[in-house]
Short mmCIF file of C-alpha atoms in Angstrom, two decimals:
data_model
loop_
_atom_site.label_atom_id
_atom_site.label_comp_id
_atom_site.label_asym_id
_atom_site.label_seq_id
_atom_site.Cartn_x
_atom_site.Cartn_y
_atom_site.Cartn_z
CA MET A 152 36.57 -27.83 2.95
CA PHE A 153 37.49 -24.24 2.03
CA VAL A 154 34.41 -24.53 -0.60
CA ILE A 155 32.37 -25.74 2.26
CA LYS A 156 33.28 -22.89 4.40
CA LEU A 157 33.00 -20.33 2.02
CA PHE A 158 28.92 -21.70 0.93
CA VAL A 159 28.29 -21.44 4.65
CA ALA A 160 29.43 -17.85 4.97
CA LEU A 161 27.67 -16.99 2.05
CA VAL A 162 24.15 -18.88 3.41
CA ILE A 163 25.06 -16.55 6.74
CA ALA A 164 25.70 -13.60 5.00
CA LEU A 165 22.44 -13.99 2.63
CA ALA A 166 20.55 -14.86 5.76
CA LEU A 167 21.62 -11.62 7.44
CA VAL A 168 21.10 -8.98 4.21
CA ILE A 169 17.48 -10.64 4.40
CA TYR A 170 16.88 -10.08 8.04
CA ILE A 171 17.92 -6.29 7.85
CA VAL A 172 16.12 -6.08 4.79
CA ASN A 173 12.86 -7.65 6.44
CA LEU A 174 13.57 -5.64 9.65
CA ASN A 175 13.55 -2.40 7.29
CA ILE A 176 10.44 -2.88 5.46
CA LYS A 177 8.26 -5.06 7.75
CA SER A 178 5.28 -3.39 9.80
CA LYS A 179 6.35 -0.98 12.90
CA VAL A 180 3.39 -1.92 14.97
CA PRO A 181 2.32 -0.19 17.88
CA PRO A 182 0.79 -2.29 20.90
CA ILE A 183 -2.93 -2.85 21.00
CA THR A 184 -4.17 -3.23 23.86
CA GLU A 185 -8.12 -2.31 23.63
CA VAL A 186 -10.64 -4.13 22.43
CA THR A 187 -11.77 -4.07 19.03
CA SER A 188 -14.84 -4.65 17.04
CA ALA A 189 -12.79 -6.76 14.40
CA PRO A 190 -11.56 -10.09 15.51
CA TYR A 191 -7.95 -10.04 17.41
CA LYS A 192 -6.31 -12.51 18.72
CA ASP A 193 -2.65 -13.18 19.61
CA ALA A 194 -1.39 -10.21 18.11
CA LYS A 195 -3.11 -10.68 14.76
CA PHE A 196 -6.67 -9.17 13.32
CA HIS A 197 -8.95 -11.69 11.84
CA ASN A 198 -11.25 -12.01 9.43
CA THR A 199 -15.03 -12.67 10.65
CA ALA A 200 -15.56 -15.53 8.16
CA PRO A 201 -12.32 -17.69 8.65
CA ARG A 202 -9.90 -18.12 5.84
CA GLN A 203 -8.77 -21.54 4.40
CA PRO A 204 -5.24 -21.44 5.87
CA MET A 205 -2.36 -22.30 3.01
CA THR A 206 -0.50 -25.54 3.76
CA PHE A 207 3.44 -25.24 3.00
CA SER A 208 3.01 -27.48 -0.30
CA ASP A 209 0.04 -24.62 -1.54
CA THR A 210 2.38 -21.76 -0.56
CA ALA A 211 5.26 -23.71 -2.62
CA ALA A 212 2.69 -24.24 -5.66
CA LEU A 213 2.08 -20.64 -5.79
CA TRP A 214 5.40 -19.70 -5.41
CA VAL A 215 6.31 -22.20 -8.52
CA ARG A 216 3.67 -20.50 -10.28
CA PHE A 217 4.68 -17.45 -10.52
CA PHE A 218 8.48 -18.45 -11.50
CA THR A 219 7.41 -20.64 -13.93
CA GLU A 220 3.91 -19.48 -15.32
CA LYS A 221 4.00 -18.13 -19.02
CA LYS A 222 2.04 -14.74 -18.36
CA VAL A 223 -0.12 -14.19 -21.31
CA ASN A 224 -1.51 -10.29 -22.04
CA THR A 225 -1.16 -8.96 -18.75
CA THR A 226 0.75 -5.88 -19.29
CA PRO A 227 -1.36 -3.75 -21.92
CA ASP A 228 -0.91 -3.54 -25.60
CA ILE A 229 -2.20 0.06 -25.96
CA ASN A 230 -0.92 3.33 -24.39
CA ILE A 231 -3.26 3.81 -21.37
CA PRO A 232 -5.03 7.07 -21.94
CA VAL A 233 -4.30 9.67 -19.15
CA SER A 234 -5.45 12.86 -19.07
CA ARG A 235 -3.23 15.74 -17.22
CA VAL A 236 -4.40 17.20 -14.21
CA SER A 237 -3.01 20.62 -13.02
CA ARG A 238 -3.27 22.53 -9.98
CA ALA A 239 -5.41 25.54 -11.70
CA ASP A 240 -8.23 22.28 -12.85
CA LEU A 241 -8.69 21.59 -9.36
CA ASP A 242 -8.89 24.93 -7.69
CA ALA A 243 -11.49 25.87 -10.74
CA LEU A 244 -13.89 23.04 -9.48
CA SER A 245 -16.81 24.02 -7.44
CA ASN A 246 -17.06 23.85 -3.87
CA ASP A 247 -20.78 23.20 -3.83
CA THR A 248 -20.69 19.47 -4.73
CA LEU A 249 -18.25 16.71 -4.59
CA HIS A 250 -15.47 16.01 -7.47
CA LEU A 251 -13.35 12.80 -8.20
CA VAL A 252 -10.21 11.87 -10.16
CA LYS A 253 -9.55 8.19 -10.55
CA LEU A 254 -5.40 8.41 -10.40
CA GLY A 255 -4.70 4.87 -11.01
CA HIS A 256 -5.03 1.71 -9.56
CA SER A 257 -6.96 2.56 -6.43
CA SER A 258 -5.67 5.89 -5.83
CA ILE A 259 -8.36 8.50 -6.04
CA LEU A 260 -8.70 12.20 -5.20
CA LEU A 261 -11.61 13.89 -4.15
CA LYS A 262 -12.72 17.50 -3.54
CA ILE A 263 -15.41 17.35 -1.24
CA TYR A 264 -17.16 20.54 -0.80
CA GLY A 265 -13.67 22.55 -1.41
CA GLU A 266 -11.72 20.19 0.63
CA TYR A 267 -9.17 17.83 -0.87
CA TRP A 268 -9.07 14.06 -0.06
CA LEU A 269 -6.69 11.56 -0.88
CA ILE A 270 -7.82 7.35 -0.92
CA ASP A 271 -4.71 4.82 -1.28
CA PRO A 272 -2.43 7.79 -2.61
CA VAL A 273 0.41 5.53 -4.66
CA PHE A 274 2.38 7.46 -6.57
CA SER A 275 5.52 5.63 -7.29
CA ASP A 276 6.71 3.55 -10.19
CA ARG A 277 6.47 0.06 -8.51
CA ALA A 278 4.30 -1.20 -6.10
CA SER A 279 6.90 -2.98 -4.03
CA PRO A 280 9.38 -2.25 -1.26
CA PHE A 281 12.12 -1.91 -3.69
CA GLN A 282 12.04 0.93 -6.75
CA PHE A 283 14.28 -1.87 -8.78
CA ALA A 284 11.76 -4.73 -8.52
CA GLY A 285 8.22 -5.58 -8.58
CA PRO A 286 5.37 -4.98 -10.28
CA LYS A 287 5.75 -1.50 -12.47
CA ARG A 288 2.79 0.93 -13.86
CA PHE A 289 1.82 1.09 -17.12
CA HIS A 290 1.27 4.78 -16.64
CA GLN A 291 2.13 7.84 -14.75
CA PRO A 292 -0.27 9.20 -12.49
CA PRO A 293 -2.42 12.39 -13.96
CA ILE A 294 -0.72 14.88 -11.52
CA SER A 295 2.55 14.61 -9.73
CA LEU A 296 2.23 14.90 -5.56
CA GLU A 297 4.31 17.96 -5.92
CA ASP A 298 1.74 19.82 -8.00
CA LEU A 299 -1.80 18.61 -5.82
CA PRO A 300 -3.10 21.12 -3.46
CA PRO A 301 -2.98 20.90 0.18
CA ILE A 302 -4.53 17.80 1.43
CA ASP A 303 -7.06 18.33 4.23
CA LYS A 304 -7.53 13.84 4.45
CA VAL A 305 -5.48 10.80 3.41
CA LEU A 306 -7.27 7.58 3.55
CA ILE A 307 -5.61 4.30 4.06
CA SER A 308 -7.51 0.89 3.62
CA HIS A 309 -4.85 -1.46 4.74
CA ASN A 310 -0.80 -1.81 4.43
CA HIS A 311 -0.17 -3.18 1.37
CA TYR A 312 2.50 -1.78 -1.22
CA ASP A 313 -0.38 -0.93 -3.89
CA HIS A 314 -2.21 0.80 -1.30
CA LEU A 315 0.33 2.53 1.52
CA ASP A 316 3.29 3.83 -0.84
CA LYS A 317 6.05 4.72 1.84
CA ALA A 318 7.53 7.22 -0.49
CA SER A 319 3.83 9.02 -1.38
CA ILE A 320 3.08 9.23 2.29
CA LYS A 321 6.52 10.87 3.33
CA ILE A 322 5.95 13.65 0.45
CA LEU A 323 2.42 14.14 1.86
CA ARG A 324 3.34 14.97 5.32
CA THR A 325 3.90 18.05 4.51
CA LYS A 326 0.69 18.95 2.74
CA THR A 327 -1.66 16.76 4.75
CA GLN A 328 -3.79 17.88 7.70
CA GLN A 329 -4.75 14.12 8.91
CA PHE A 330 -4.56 10.84 8.24
CA LEU A 331 -7.08 8.16 8.56
CA VAL A 332 -5.83 4.55 9.11
CA PRO A 333 -6.61 1.01 10.00
CA LYS A 334 -5.31 0.23 13.55
CA GLY A 335 -1.72 -0.41 13.65
CA VAL A 336 -1.01 1.12 10.67
CA ASP A 337 0.21 4.38 12.61
CA GLY A 338 2.93 2.86 13.96
CA ASP A 339 4.37 3.10 9.97
CA LEU A 340 3.27 6.10 9.73
CA ILE A 341 4.83 7.64 12.61
CA ASN A 342 8.39 5.95 11.60
CA TRP A 343 8.17 7.84 7.90
CA GLY A 344 7.84 11.14 10.16
CA ILE A 345 4.07 12.11 10.54
CA GLN A 346 3.07 13.95 13.38
CA ALA A 347 1.12 11.31 15.87
CA ASN A 348 -1.47 14.01 16.51
CA THR A 349 -2.17 13.93 12.79
CA ILE A 350 -3.32 10.33 12.57
CA THR A 351 -6.55 8.96 13.60
CA THR A 352 -6.77 5.07 13.46
CA PHE A 353 -10.05 3.33 12.98
CA ASP A 354 -11.14 -0.18 13.92
CA TRP A 355 -14.03 -1.70 12.37
CA TRP A 356 -17.47 0.35 12.47
CA GLN A 357 -15.81 2.84 13.54
CA GLU A 358 -17.15 6.57 12.54
CA LEU A 359 -16.04 10.22 12.29
CA LYS A 360 -18.08 12.93 12.19
CA THR A 361 -16.08 15.82 9.90
CA SER A 362 -16.76 18.87 8.45
CA GLN A 363 -18.64 17.75 5.65
CA GLY A 364 -20.37 14.74 6.95
CA LEU A 365 -19.53 11.20 7.94
CA VAL A 366 -16.62 8.30 7.63
CA VAL A 367 -16.74 5.21 8.65
CA PHE A 368 -14.40 2.24 8.19
CA THR A 369 -16.01 -0.95 7.68
CA PRO A 370 -15.23 -4.46 7.39
CA THR A 371 -13.67 -6.40 4.42
CA GLN A 372 -12.33 -10.15 4.14
CA HIS A 373 -8.58 -9.39 3.55
CA PHE A 374 -5.19 -9.62 5.11
CA SER A 375 -2.14 -7.15 5.40
CA GLY A 376 1.64 -7.19 6.15
CA ARG A 377 4.65 -5.67 4.68
CA GLY A 378 7.51 -8.49 5.24
CA MET A 379 8.02 -11.46 6.97
CA GLY A 380 6.08 -12.00 10.37
CA ASP A 381 3.86 -9.04 10.15
CA GLY A 382 0.97 -10.60 8.54
CA ASN A 383 -2.21 -9.37 10.20
CA ALA A 384 -0.54 -7.29 12.87
CA THR A 385 -2.03 -4.61 11.29
CA LEU A 386 -6.06 -3.96 10.28
CA TRP A 387 -7.57 -3.74 6.77
CA GLY A 388 -11.26 -2.61 5.78
CA ALA A 389 -13.27 -0.33 3.33
CA TRP A 390 -14.16 3.36 3.42
CA VAL A 391 -17.86 5.04 4.04
CA ILE A 392 -17.66 8.74 3.06
CA LYS A 393 -21.30 10.52 3.63
CA THR A 394 -22.28 14.15 3.20
CA PRO A 395 -25.71 15.62 3.62
CA GLN A 396 -25.87 15.38 -0.01
CA ASP A 397 -24.01 12.02 -1.30
CA SER A 398 -23.04 8.94 -0.34
CA ILE A 399 -19.72 7.06 -1.79
CA PHE A 400 -18.30 3.33 -0.99
CA PHE A 401 -14.75 2.57 -1.79
CA SER A 402 -14.04 -0.99 -1.22
CA GLY A 403 -10.38 -1.36 -0.34
CA ASP A 404 -9.66 -5.01 -1.10
CA SER A 405 -11.81 -8.19 -0.27
CA GLY A 406 -12.79 -11.34 -1.14
CA TYR A 407 -16.65 -11.34 -1.31
CA PHE A 408 -18.47 -12.08 2.02
CA GLN A 409 -21.48 -11.05 3.73
CA GLY A 410 -20.06 -7.94 5.01
CA PHE A 411 -21.01 -5.64 1.98
CA LYS A 412 -24.85 -6.30 2.55
CA GLU A 413 -24.16 -5.46 6.36
CA THR A 414 -22.71 -2.21 5.18
CA GLY A 415 -25.34 -1.69 2.34
CA ASP A 416 -27.94 -2.07 5.19
CA LYS A 417 -26.26 0.10 7.64
CA TYR A 418 -25.36 3.16 5.36
CA GLY A 419 -26.47 2.81 1.94
CA PRO A 420 -27.52 3.40 -0.18
CA PHE A 421 -24.41 4.95 -2.09
CA ASP A 422 -24.42 7.27 -4.98
CA LEU A 423 -21.12 5.59 -6.15
CA THR A 424 -19.05 2.36 -5.11
CA MET A 425 -15.91 2.17 -5.93
CA ILE A 426 -15.48 -1.63 -5.70
CA GLU A 427 -12.00 -3.57 -6.51
CA THR A 428 -12.15 -5.20 -10.07
CA GLY A 429 -8.63 -6.60 -10.48
CA ALA A 430 -5.96 -9.15 -9.65
CA TYR A 431 -7.73 -12.28 -8.93
CA ASP A 432 -7.14 -15.73 -9.02
CA ALA A 433 -8.62 -18.97 -8.13
CA ASP A 434 -5.19 -19.60 -5.68
CA TRP A 435 -6.30 -16.40 -3.53
CA ALA A 436 -10.26 -16.15 -4.19
CA ASP A 437 -11.38 -15.78 -0.76
CA ILE A 438 -9.30 -12.20 -0.37
CA HIS A 439 -9.84 -10.89 -3.85
CA MET A 440 -13.06 -10.90 -5.79
CA LYS A 441 -13.92 -12.13 -9.39
CA PRO A 442 -15.87 -9.13 -11.38
CA GLU A 443 -18.98 -10.78 -11.01
CA GLU A 444 -18.44 -10.82 -7.20
CA SER A 445 -17.54 -7.27 -7.49
CA VAL A 446 -20.78 -6.29 -9.15
CA GLN A 447 -22.48 -8.50 -6.26
CA ALA A 448 -20.75 -6.71 -3.81
CA HIS A 449 -22.30 -3.36 -5.44
CA ILE A 450 -25.82 -4.58 -5.57
CA ASP A 451 -25.28 -5.73 -1.79
CA LEU A 452 -24.11 -2.19 -1.29
CA LYS A 453 -27.28 -0.91 -2.55
CA GLY A 454 -25.09 1.32 -4.88
CA LYS A 455 -26.79 3.41 -7.73
CA VAL A 456 -23.45 3.63 -9.94
CA MET A 457 -20.39 1.26 -9.85
CA MET A 458 -16.78 2.39 -10.59
CA PRO A 459 -14.41 -0.38 -11.04
CA ILE A 460 -11.39 0.15 -9.19
CA HIS A 461 -7.93 -1.88 -8.60
CA ASN A 462 -7.33 -2.38 -11.98
CA GLY A 463 -5.17 -0.98 -15.52
CA THR A 464 -1.82 0.15 -13.68
CA PHE A 465 -0.21 -2.52 -12.24
CA ASP A 466 0.54 -6.51 -13.07
CA LEU A 467 -0.59 -8.00 -9.64
CA ALA A 468 -2.26 -11.55 -10.84
CA PHE A 469 -2.19 -13.56 -13.87
CA HIS A 470 -5.11 -12.82 -15.64
CA THR A 471 -5.09 -10.22 -19.16
CA TRP A 472 -4.88 -6.65 -17.87
CA HIS A 473 -8.28 -6.12 -19.87
CA ASP A 474 -10.09 -8.88 -17.98
CA PRO A 475 -11.38 -6.98 -15.22
CA PHE A 476 -13.02 -4.73 -17.49
CA ASP A 477 -14.41 -7.00 -20.12
CA ARG A 478 -16.30 -8.97 -17.07
CA VAL A 479 -17.30 -6.46 -15.06
CA VAL A 480 -19.08 -4.73 -18.45
CA THR A 481 -20.62 -7.94 -19.29
CA GLU A 482 -21.67 -9.30 -15.42
CA SER A 483 -23.09 -5.55 -15.01
CA ALA A 484 -25.31 -5.61 -18.12
CA ASN A 485 -26.98 -9.00 -17.10
CA ARG A 486 -27.19 -7.50 -13.94
CA ASN A 487 -28.78 -3.73 -14.69
CA VAL A 488 -25.89 -2.47 -12.95
CA ILE A 489 -24.86 1.13 -14.68
CA LEU A 490 -21.05 1.26 -14.86
CA SER A 491 -19.18 4.21 -14.98
CA THR A 492 -15.67 3.51 -16.60
CA PRO A 493 -13.47 7.09 -16.20
CA GLN A 494 -10.07 7.05 -17.92
CA PHE A 495 -7.36 8.18 -15.34
CA GLY A 496 -7.34 11.64 -15.03
CA HIS A 497 -10.83 12.39 -16.05
CA ILE A 498 -12.45 14.97 -13.53
CA PHE A 499 -15.93 14.78 -12.99
CA SER A 500 -18.73 15.23 -10.11
CA ILE A 501 -20.98 13.18 -7.85
CA ASN A 502 -24.01 14.70 -9.68
CA LYS A 503 -22.55 13.99 -13.15
CA LEU A 504 -20.81 10.39 -13.64
CA PRO A 505 -19.14 9.58 -16.51
CA PRO A 506 -21.09 6.82 -18.70
CA LEU A 507 -19.68 3.43 -19.40
CA THR A 508 -16.73 4.18 -21.88
CA LEU A 509 -14.87 0.90 -23.36
CA TRP A 510 -11.32 2.78 -23.25
CA TRP A 511 -9.57 -0.10 -22.81
CA LYS A 512 -10.56 -1.64 -26.29
CA SER A 513 -9.52 1.78 -28.01
CA GLU A 514 -6.46 0.30 -29.95
CA ARG A 515 -6.63 -3.43 -29.07
#
C-alpha cells in the first residue's frame, strides 16, 4: 500500500511540475476579436490549405523516431566559419544602400539606409524554453546583443523557439524602437517587459509604410505554439521589405504552397529572397519545404538571387547538417537560379551579393 501511495504522489507531483512549467512557457495570447485575413476559428489560426491532421498514432510514431532513430552527421564535422562583426564595422557601413548580415539560422541583421533592423533574432545557446536541454548552437553569433547598435525595428515571423527567443527579446527591449509581430505574439512580448506602444501586430497582407518604404506580412503554410494547449493561437508568416530602390523577401517557416506565387505576383520581383532551406522531413512535409521546393518558392516569388536560411546553426531534423546546402546547390543549378551562400558574419550589400561559396565543404 505504501508503494502505491508513493507512486500516486510522485505522479501527482510530476503532473503539477509539468503544469507549472507549461503555464510559464505557453503563449500569453491577448483576445483576438476583430475579423482577420488569415483564417481564424475557435481561437485558432489556420492555413489557407488545410493540413492533414496528425493522428495519435502518427504523433506517437514521431516521438518514437526522436527517441530511437539514430542520427547520422546531424551536427557539423567542421568548425563552422564565422566572421566576427563589431559595432565599428556596422557603423562604418554607408547609409545609401541596404546591407545584410546572416547571423545564424534565420536571424538576419539589416542596415537599411542607415536604420538597423533585426529579423527573428535568436542569440541564446539553445532553441528551447530551457537552456539545459534542447537544440544547441553549432556556432556563436558573429556579434553579441550587447554590442549591437540601437535597433530601429525587430521583425518576428512566428513564435517558435528558433525564431522568437525570450532572452534575446528581453535584452533588445532596451535598445529597440519598434517590434513588428504576427497577431497574438504581442501578448508574450508585453509579458516580457516590452512596452505595448512599441509593438505593431500584423495580419496576413497587412502593410506598414515606413520612413524607408514598405513592410508587408504575407502568408505562409506553417503553425505556431510554445507550450501545451497554445497551438496556432498566434499567427505565422513571411516578411516583404521594399524600399524605393530594393525589394527583399524573408520566408519565415513554411511548407510549399501557392501563397508564394501570390506574393510574387503582388510584390515581386525581389532582388533577394531569404528562403527556409532546412529542418525538413517526410513526417512534416506540409510545414517545412525540401530544398527543391525552396528553389521553386524562390522562382514563384520572382526572385533574382536566393539565399538559403534556416540552416547551419541548430539540429532540428533527421537529415545531415549539410544536406540542405548540398541539395539546394544542385537544384539551383538545375533550375538556373542564382544562389548566394554567405558565411555567418559576412557583411554584404544588396547591390553586391556574395556569390555561391561552398564553405560547408571546406574541411569535409
